mmCIF file of N, CA, C and O in Angstrom:
data_model
loop_
_atom_site.group_PDB
_atom_site.id
_atom_site.type_symbol
_atom_site.label_atom_id
_atom_site.label_comp_id
_atom_site.label_asym_id
_atom_site.label_seq_id
_atom_site.Cartn_x
_atom_site.Cartn_y
_atom_site.Cartn_z
ATOM 1 N N UNK A 225 -2.733 -8.509 19.776
ATOM 2 C CA UNK A 225 -3.231 -7.228 19.601
ATOM 3 C C UNK A 225 -2.361 -6.169 18.965
ATOM 4 O O UNK A 225 -2.647 -5.437 18.171
ATOM 5 N N UNK A 226 -1.211 -6.521 19.295
ATOM 6 C CA UNK A 226 0.226 -5.539 19.007
ATOM 7 C C UNK A 226 0.148 -5.820 17.409
ATOM 8 O O UNK A 226 0.089 -4.687 16.755
ATOM 9 N N UNK A 227 0.122 -7.006 16.788
ATOM 10 C CA UNK A 227 -0.009 -6.840 15.463
ATOM 11 C C UNK A 227 -1.063 -6.422 14.885
ATOM 12 O O UNK A 227 -0.819 -5.809 13.539
ATOM 13 N N UNK A 228 -2.358 -6.518 15.370
ATOM 14 C CA UNK A 228 -3.457 -6.015 14.519
ATOM 15 C C UNK A 228 -3.408 -4.589 14.619
ATOM 16 O O UNK A 228 -3.636 -3.993 13.412
ATOM 17 N N UNK A 229 -2.996 -4.020 15.489
ATOM 18 C CA UNK A 229 -2.733 -2.359 15.690
ATOM 19 C C UNK A 229 -1.847 -2.072 14.632
ATOM 20 O O UNK A 229 -1.894 -1.013 13.786
ATOM 21 N N UNK A 230 -0.725 -2.418 14.658
ATOM 22 C CA UNK A 230 0.396 -2.250 13.623
ATOM 23 C C UNK A 230 -0.047 -2.533 12.016
ATOM 24 O O UNK A 230 0.081 -1.332 11.295
ATOM 25 N N UNK A 231 -0.609 -3.331 11.827
ATOM 26 C CA UNK A 231 -0.988 -3.819 10.500
ATOM 27 C C UNK A 231 -2.165 -2.959 10.054
ATOM 28 O O UNK A 231 -2.042 -2.455 9.065
ATOM 29 N N UNK A 232 -3.176 -2.706 10.804
ATOM 30 C CA UNK A 232 -4.295 -1.800 10.604
ATOM 31 C C UNK A 232 -3.960 -0.351 10.317
ATOM 32 O O UNK A 232 -4.350 0.483 9.283
ATOM 33 N N UNK A 233 -2.908 -0.056 11.302
ATOM 34 C CA UNK A 233 -2.531 1.658 10.939
ATOM 35 C C UNK A 233 -1.597 1.603 9.718
ATOM 36 O O UNK A 233 -1.874 2.616 9.130
ATOM 37 N N UNK A 234 -1.071 0.601 9.448
ATOM 38 C CA UNK A 234 0.055 0.462 7.966
ATOM 39 C C UNK A 234 -0.966 0.738 6.889
ATOM 40 O O UNK A 234 -0.832 1.181 5.928
ATOM 41 N N UNK A 235 -2.107 -0.405 6.997
ATOM 42 C CA UNK A 235 -2.869 -0.483 6.075
ATOM 43 C C UNK A 235 -3.673 0.837 5.570
ATOM 44 O O UNK A 235 -3.933 1.221 4.506
ATOM 45 N N UNK A 236 -4.221 1.601 6.870
ATOM 46 C CA UNK A 236 -4.867 2.819 6.627
ATOM 47 C C UNK A 236 -4.089 3.840 5.834
ATOM 48 O O UNK A 236 -4.563 4.489 4.995
ATOM 49 N N UNK A 237 -2.779 3.779 6.275
ATOM 50 C CA UNK A 237 -1.690 4.885 5.573
ATOM 51 C C UNK A 237 -1.113 4.257 4.204
ATOM 52 O O UNK A 237 0.040 4.959 3.906
ATOM 53 N N UNK A 238 -1.500 3.197 3.505
ATOM 54 C CA UNK A 238 -0.633 2.690 2.625
ATOM 55 C C UNK A 238 -1.006 3.621 1.289
ATOM 56 O O UNK A 238 0.140 3.802 0.916
ATOM 57 N N UNK A 239 -2.007 3.970 1.019
ATOM 58 C CA UNK A 239 -2.284 4.909 -0.207
ATOM 59 C C UNK A 239 -1.877 6.410 0.198
ATOM 60 O O UNK A 239 -1.199 7.145 -0.618
ATOM 61 N N UNK A 240 -2.599 6.581 1.309
ATOM 62 C CA UNK A 240 -2.288 8.264 1.657
ATOM 63 C C UNK A 240 -2.643 8.163 3.043
ATOM 64 O O UNK A 240 -3.352 7.722 3.613
ATOM 65 N N UNK A 241 -1.930 9.173 3.606
ATOM 66 C CA UNK A 241 -2.028 9.438 5.145
ATOM 67 C C UNK A 241 -3.175 10.047 5.348
ATOM 68 O O UNK A 241 -3.585 11.049 5.013
ATOM 69 N N UNK A 242 -3.999 9.570 6.352
ATOM 70 C CA UNK A 242 -5.092 10.201 6.731
ATOM 71 C C UNK A 242 -4.762 10.786 8.534
ATOM 72 O O UNK A 242 -4.758 10.105 9.144
ATOM 73 N N UNK A 243 -4.430 12.046 8.089
ATOM 74 C CA UNK A 243 -3.602 12.675 9.261
ATOM 75 C C UNK A 243 -4.625 12.980 10.335
ATOM 76 O O UNK A 243 -4.151 12.831 11.923
ATOM 77 N N UNK A 244 -5.964 13.088 10.170
ATOM 78 C CA UNK A 244 -6.824 13.031 11.431
ATOM 79 C C UNK A 244 -7.114 11.770 12.144
ATOM 80 O O UNK A 244 -6.836 11.614 13.384
ATOM 81 N N UNK A 245 -7.042 10.707 11.474
ATOM 82 C CA UNK A 245 -7.148 9.493 12.060
ATOM 83 C C UNK A 245 -5.843 9.082 12.957
ATOM 84 O O UNK A 245 -5.674 8.682 13.892
ATOM 85 N N UNK A 246 -4.690 9.311 12.189
ATOM 86 C CA UNK A 246 -3.191 9.241 12.600
ATOM 87 C C UNK A 246 -3.244 10.151 14.063
ATOM 88 O O UNK A 246 -2.514 9.600 15.077
ATOM 89 N N UNK A 247 -3.551 11.102 14.049
ATOM 90 C CA UNK A 247 -3.519 12.153 15.344
ATOM 91 C C UNK A 247 -4.268 11.339 16.469
ATOM 92 O O UNK A 247 -3.895 11.381 17.661
ATOM 93 N N UNK A 248 -5.421 10.863 15.927
ATOM 94 C CA UNK A 248 -6.095 10.318 17.253
ATOM 95 C C UNK A 248 -5.478 9.021 17.552
ATOM 96 O O UNK A 248 -5.653 8.887 18.837
ATOM 97 N N UNK A 249 -4.944 8.314 16.658
ATOM 98 C CA UNK A 249 -4.425 6.963 17.052
ATOM 99 C C UNK A 249 -3.088 7.323 18.165
ATOM 100 O O UNK A 249 -2.877 6.792 19.132
ATOM 101 N N UNK A 250 -2.462 8.349 17.599
ATOM 102 C CA UNK A 250 -1.225 8.879 18.208
ATOM 103 C C UNK A 250 -1.483 9.275 19.576
ATOM 104 O O UNK A 250 -0.884 8.845 20.301
ATOM 105 N N UNK A 251 -2.391 10.080 19.717
ATOM 106 C CA UNK A 251 -2.721 10.610 21.089
ATOM 107 C C UNK A 251 -3.166 9.244 22.124
ATOM 108 O O UNK A 251 -2.744 9.383 23.214
ATOM 109 N N UNK A 252 -3.900 8.615 21.589
ATOM 110 C CA UNK A 252 -4.212 7.305 22.370
ATOM 111 C C UNK A 252 -2.946 6.564 22.579
ATOM 112 O O UNK A 252 -2.853 6.267 23.896
ATOM 113 N N UNK A 253 -2.121 6.340 21.913
ATOM 114 C CA UNK A 253 -1.018 5.521 22.262
ATOM 115 C C UNK A 253 0.152 6.271 23.134
ATOM 116 O O UNK A 253 0.647 5.633 24.100
ATOM 117 N N UNK A 254 0.112 7.440 22.885
ATOM 118 C CA UNK A 254 0.782 8.431 23.738
ATOM 119 C C UNK A 254 0.361 8.502 25.378
ATOM 120 O O UNK A 254 1.106 8.428 26.151
ATOM 121 N N UNK A 255 -0.903 8.464 25.360
ATOM 122 C CA UNK A 255 -1.544 8.490 26.547
ATOM 123 C C UNK A 255 -1.458 7.314 27.403
ATOM 124 O O UNK A 255 -1.226 7.329 28.584
ATOM 125 N N UNK A 256 -1.382 6.093 26.391
ATOM 126 C CA UNK A 256 -1.226 4.879 27.169
ATOM 127 C C UNK A 256 0.382 4.559 27.571
ATOM 128 O O UNK A 256 0.596 3.925 28.501
ATOM 129 N N UNK A 257 1.104 5.534 26.856
ATOM 130 C CA UNK A 257 2.450 5.485 27.483
ATOM 131 C C UNK A 257 2.608 6.133 28.915
ATOM 132 O O UNK A 257 3.536 5.533 29.624
ATOM 133 N N UNK A 258 1.863 7.195 29.358
ATOM 134 C CA UNK A 258 1.942 7.564 30.614
ATOM 135 C C UNK A 258 1.098 6.560 31.547
ATOM 136 O O UNK A 258 1.115 6.972 32.692
ATOM 137 N N UNK A 259 0.440 5.553 31.291
ATOM 138 C CA UNK A 259 -0.492 4.904 31.918
ATOM 139 C C UNK A 259 0.431 4.189 33.021
ATOM 140 O O UNK A 259 1.543 3.929 32.937
ATOM 141 N N UNK A 260 -0.428 3.938 34.142
ATOM 142 C CA UNK A 260 0.213 3.389 35.328
ATOM 143 C C UNK A 260 0.450 1.794 35.185
ATOM 144 O O UNK A 260 1.440 1.347 35.839
ATOM 145 N N UNK A 261 -0.013 1.294 34.125
ATOM 146 C CA UNK A 261 0.083 -0.149 33.888
ATOM 147 C C UNK A 261 1.542 -0.317 33.017
ATOM 148 O O UNK A 261 1.563 0.183 31.986
ATOM 149 N N UNK A 262 2.454 -0.958 33.632
ATOM 150 C CA UNK A 262 3.855 -0.859 32.784
ATOM 151 C C UNK A 262 3.609 -1.900 31.661
ATOM 152 O O UNK A 262 4.113 -1.661 30.587
ATOM 153 N N UNK A 263 2.668 -3.020 31.673
ATOM 154 C CA UNK A 263 2.459 -3.429 30.337
ATOM 155 C C UNK A 263 2.034 -2.734 29.189
ATOM 156 O O UNK A 263 2.130 -2.681 28.009
ATOM 157 N N UNK A 264 0.869 -1.804 29.552
ATOM 158 C CA UNK A 264 0.358 -1.031 28.609
ATOM 159 C C UNK A 264 1.321 -0.170 28.145
ATOM 160 O O UNK A 264 1.418 0.421 26.694
ATOM 161 N N UNK A 265 2.035 0.672 28.921
ATOM 162 C CA UNK A 265 3.037 1.468 28.442
ATOM 163 C C UNK A 265 4.080 0.885 27.522
ATOM 164 O O UNK A 265 4.672 1.267 26.557
ATOM 165 N N UNK A 266 4.608 -0.455 28.062
ATOM 166 C CA UNK A 266 5.659 -1.161 27.050
ATOM 167 C C UNK A 266 5.064 -1.240 25.925
ATOM 168 O O UNK A 266 5.710 -1.103 24.737
ATOM 169 N N UNK A 267 3.805 -1.833 25.473
ATOM 170 C CA UNK A 267 3.143 -2.181 24.272
ATOM 171 C C UNK A 267 3.083 -1.008 23.638
ATOM 172 O O UNK A 267 3.048 -0.812 22.316
ATOM 173 N N UNK A 268 2.562 0.253 23.954
ATOM 174 C CA UNK A 268 2.329 1.395 23.183
ATOM 175 C C UNK A 268 3.565 1.985 22.736
ATOM 176 O O UNK A 268 3.562 2.554 21.643
ATOM 177 N N UNK A 269 4.829 1.842 23.381
ATOM 178 C CA UNK A 269 6.123 1.951 23.197
ATOM 179 C C UNK A 269 6.680 0.952 21.990
ATOM 180 O O UNK A 269 7.187 1.506 20.971
ATOM 181 N N UNK A 270 6.422 0.000 21.855
ATOM 182 C CA UNK A 270 6.453 -1.096 20.977
ATOM 183 C C UNK A 270 5.761 -0.626 19.570
ATOM 184 O O UNK A 270 6.439 -1.006 18.609
ATOM 185 N N UNK A 271 4.626 -0.436 19.824
ATOM 186 C CA UNK A 271 3.744 0.143 18.694
ATOM 187 C C UNK A 271 4.269 1.237 18.093
ATOM 188 O O UNK A 271 4.498 1.119 16.560
ATOM 189 N N UNK A 272 4.795 2.118 18.691
ATOM 190 C CA UNK A 272 5.272 3.541 18.224
ATOM 191 C C UNK A 272 6.711 3.116 17.520
ATOM 192 O O UNK A 272 6.885 3.842 16.281
ATOM 193 N N UNK A 273 7.609 2.296 18.181
ATOM 194 C CA UNK A 273 8.793 2.234 17.337
ATOM 195 C C UNK A 273 8.448 1.407 16.033
ATOM 196 O O UNK A 273 9.262 1.462 15.170
ATOM 197 N N UNK A 274 7.679 0.335 16.150
ATOM 198 C CA UNK A 274 7.421 -0.549 15.008
ATOM 199 C C UNK A 274 6.798 0.350 13.837
ATOM 200 O O UNK A 274 7.126 0.186 12.713
ATOM 201 N N UNK A 275 5.949 1.095 14.104
ATOM 202 C CA UNK A 275 5.578 1.950 13.070
ATOM 203 C C UNK A 275 6.365 2.857 12.594
ATOM 204 O O UNK A 275 6.389 3.493 11.334
ATOM 205 N N UNK A 276 7.350 3.395 13.380
ATOM 206 C CA UNK A 276 8.496 4.520 13.030
ATOM 207 C C UNK A 276 9.403 3.428 11.964
ATOM 208 O O UNK A 276 9.738 3.836 10.903
ATOM 209 N N UNK A 277 9.680 2.348 12.456
ATOM 210 C CA UNK A 277 10.702 1.300 11.609
ATOM 211 C C UNK A 277 10.059 1.001 10.134
ATOM 212 O O UNK A 277 10.589 1.056 9.212
ATOM 213 N N UNK A 278 8.814 0.920 10.230
ATOM 214 C CA UNK A 278 7.817 0.577 8.987
ATOM 215 C C UNK A 278 7.569 1.972 8.046
ATOM 216 O O UNK A 278 6.659 1.885 7.321
ATOM 217 N N UNK A 279 8.056 2.965 8.413
ATOM 218 C CA UNK A 279 7.947 4.428 8.045
ATOM 219 C C UNK A 279 6.444 4.687 7.867
ATOM 220 O O UNK A 279 6.269 5.238 6.727
ATOM 221 N N UNK A 280 5.717 4.532 8.768
ATOM 222 C CA UNK A 280 4.512 5.092 8.967
ATOM 223 C C UNK A 280 4.155 6.254 9.630
ATOM 224 O O UNK A 280 3.660 7.317 9.213
ATOM 225 N N UNK A 281 4.808 6.357 10.814
ATOM 226 C CA UNK A 281 4.648 7.479 11.673
ATOM 227 C C UNK A 281 6.230 7.970 11.900
ATOM 228 O O UNK A 281 7.058 7.487 12.521
ATOM 229 N N UNK A 282 6.689 9.021 10.963
ATOM 230 C CA UNK A 282 7.874 9.256 10.755
ATOM 231 C C UNK A 282 8.164 10.783 11.019
ATOM 232 O O UNK A 282 9.138 11.471 10.708
ATOM 233 N N UNK A 283 7.054 11.287 12.091
ATOM 234 C CA UNK A 283 7.205 12.899 12.410
ATOM 235 C C UNK A 283 7.957 12.883 13.602
ATOM 236 O O UNK A 283 8.370 11.896 14.319
ATOM 237 N N UNK A 284 8.292 14.097 13.938
ATOM 238 C CA UNK A 284 9.199 14.359 15.061
ATOM 239 C C UNK A 284 8.515 14.236 16.052
ATOM 240 O O UNK A 284 9.147 13.983 17.209
ATOM 241 N N UNK A 285 7.130 14.039 16.510
ATOM 242 C CA UNK A 285 6.553 14.178 17.576
ATOM 243 C C UNK A 285 6.618 12.536 18.160
ATOM 244 O O UNK A 285 6.753 12.330 19.450
ATOM 245 N N UNK A 286 6.587 11.731 17.294
ATOM 246 C CA UNK A 286 6.738 10.316 17.475
ATOM 247 C C UNK A 286 8.303 10.119 18.092
ATOM 248 O O UNK A 286 8.501 9.453 19.101
ATOM 249 N N UNK A 287 9.031 10.752 17.492
ATOM 250 C CA UNK A 287 10.547 10.511 17.957
ATOM 251 C C UNK A 287 10.792 11.048 19.397
ATOM 252 O O UNK A 287 11.420 10.458 20.337
ATOM 253 N N UNK A 288 10.307 12.339 19.456
ATOM 254 C CA UNK A 288 10.321 12.943 20.722
ATOM 255 C C UNK A 288 9.831 12.153 22.128
ATOM 256 O O UNK A 288 10.201 11.870 23.275
ATOM 257 N N UNK A 289 8.495 11.616 21.653
ATOM 258 C CA UNK A 289 7.876 10.818 22.676
ATOM 259 C C UNK A 289 8.795 9.486 22.954
ATOM 260 O O UNK A 289 8.879 9.122 24.136
ATOM 261 N N UNK A 290 9.348 9.060 22.167
ATOM 262 C CA UNK A 290 10.095 7.820 22.143
ATOM 263 C C UNK A 290 11.412 8.206 23.090
ATOM 264 O O UNK A 290 11.992 7.497 23.835
ATOM 265 N N UNK A 291 12.097 9.464 22.756
ATOM 266 C CA UNK A 291 13.180 9.968 23.386
ATOM 267 C C UNK A 291 12.643 10.114 24.841
ATOM 268 O O UNK A 291 13.476 9.947 25.761
ATOM 269 N N UNK A 292 11.462 10.716 25.007
ATOM 270 C CA UNK A 292 11.167 10.893 26.440
ATOM 271 C C UNK A 292 11.046 9.744 27.324
ATOM 272 O O UNK A 292 11.149 9.725 28.745
ATOM 273 N N UNK A 293 10.960 8.562 26.494
ATOM 274 C CA UNK A 293 10.658 7.121 27.450
ATOM 275 C C UNK A 293 12.131 6.884 27.891
ATOM 276 O O UNK A 293 12.136 5.960 28.667
ATOM 277 N N UNK A 294 13.179 7.305 27.154
ATOM 278 C CA UNK A 294 14.469 6.911 27.761
ATOM 279 C C UNK A 294 14.521 7.365 29.242
ATOM 280 O O UNK A 294 15.448 7.146 29.969
ATOM 281 N N UNK A 295 14.030 8.724 29.344
ATOM 282 C CA UNK A 295 13.927 9.203 30.989
ATOM 283 C C UNK A 295 12.628 8.498 31.896
ATOM 284 O O UNK A 295 12.296 9.605 32.808
ATOM 285 N N UNK A 296 12.102 7.544 31.627
ATOM 286 C CA UNK A 296 11.154 6.924 32.429
ATOM 287 C C UNK A 296 11.496 6.743 33.762
ATOM 288 O O UNK A 296 12.518 6.609 34.079
ATOM 289 N N UNK A 297 10.725 6.796 34.783
ATOM 290 C CA UNK A 297 10.686 6.501 36.133
ATOM 291 C C UNK A 297 11.319 4.936 36.274
ATOM 292 O O UNK A 297 11.171 4.215 35.231
ATOM 293 N N UNK A 298 11.844 4.783 37.624
ATOM 294 C CA UNK A 298 12.555 3.353 37.389
ATOM 295 C C UNK A 298 11.522 2.031 37.386
ATOM 296 O O UNK A 298 12.039 1.136 36.975
ATOM 297 N N UNK A 299 10.300 2.348 37.563
ATOM 298 C CA UNK A 299 9.369 1.033 37.732
ATOM 299 C C UNK A 299 9.052 0.575 35.947
ATOM 300 O O UNK A 299 8.602 -0.262 35.971
ATOM 301 N N UNK A 300 9.450 1.601 35.166
ATOM 302 C CA UNK A 300 9.366 1.441 33.756
ATOM 303 C C UNK A 300 10.611 1.208 33.108
ATOM 304 O O UNK A 300 10.736 1.545 31.985
ATOM 305 N N UNK A 301 11.733 0.321 33.728
ATOM 306 C CA UNK A 301 12.924 0.040 33.048
ATOM 307 C C UNK A 301 12.908 -0.487 31.800
ATOM 308 O O UNK A 301 13.600 -0.024 31.134
ATOM 309 N N UNK A 302 11.977 -1.570 31.321
ATOM 310 C CA UNK A 302 11.959 -1.968 30.185
ATOM 311 C C UNK A 302 11.441 -1.083 29.116
ATOM 312 O O UNK A 302 12.119 -1.009 27.942
ATOM 313 N N UNK A 303 10.741 0.006 29.608
ATOM 314 C CA UNK A 303 10.358 0.978 28.660
ATOM 315 C C UNK A 303 11.797 1.890 28.407
ATOM 316 O O UNK A 303 11.960 2.083 27.087
ATOM 317 N N UNK A 304 12.633 1.897 29.251
ATOM 318 C CA UNK A 304 13.880 2.753 28.890
ATOM 319 C C UNK A 304 14.753 1.835 27.864
ATOM 320 O O UNK A 304 15.459 2.513 27.071
ATOM 321 N N UNK A 305 14.768 0.712 27.982
ATOM 322 C CA UNK A 305 15.755 -0.135 27.278
ATOM 323 C C UNK A 305 15.060 -0.195 25.722
ATOM 324 O O UNK A 305 15.817 0.056 24.886
ATOM 325 N N UNK A 306 13.590 -0.148 25.792
ATOM 326 C CA UNK A 306 13.309 -0.488 24.260
ATOM 327 C C UNK A 306 13.502 1.144 23.630
ATOM 328 O O UNK A 306 13.896 0.946 22.613
ATOM 329 N N UNK A 307 13.296 2.285 24.370
ATOM 330 C CA UNK A 307 13.510 3.476 23.647
ATOM 331 C C UNK A 307 15.072 3.386 23.471
ATOM 332 O O UNK A 307 15.409 4.024 22.498
ATOM 333 N N UNK A 308 16.006 3.243 24.396
ATOM 334 C CA UNK A 308 17.429 3.453 24.082
ATOM 335 C C UNK A 308 17.867 2.493 22.942
ATOM 336 O O UNK A 308 18.623 3.047 22.079
ATOM 337 N N UNK A 309 17.299 1.150 22.707
ATOM 338 C CA UNK A 309 17.500 0.479 21.680
ATOM 339 C C UNK A 309 16.951 0.979 20.349
ATOM 340 O O UNK A 309 17.501 0.784 19.421
ATOM 341 N N UNK A 310 16.067 1.960 20.456
ATOM 342 C CA UNK A 310 15.355 2.703 19.273
ATOM 343 C C UNK A 310 16.583 3.417 18.486
ATOM 344 O O UNK A 310 16.593 3.453 17.389
ATOM 345 N N UNK A 311 17.332 4.201 19.531
ATOM 346 C CA UNK A 311 18.297 4.922 18.991
ATOM 347 C C UNK A 311 19.801 4.322 18.807
ATOM 348 O O UNK A 311 20.338 4.598 18.202
#
């Protein structure tokens, strides 16, 4: 599912950015980061970092959300490591 999300978002934004669609997807991914399930939060963080690396989501909001993951609660240590590795 991870690869499909990344590829689909990248393909949608290949020719021109669809800001309305991007905001909707970003909001969903950001909400998943706050999810109580550690696996859902980890995958949403991985989606954000991958789309930033592929220069799809390069706005400051994405970077701020990844930065906030550095200060995650202790039950989400893997998210902290992913976010720290991003920087």
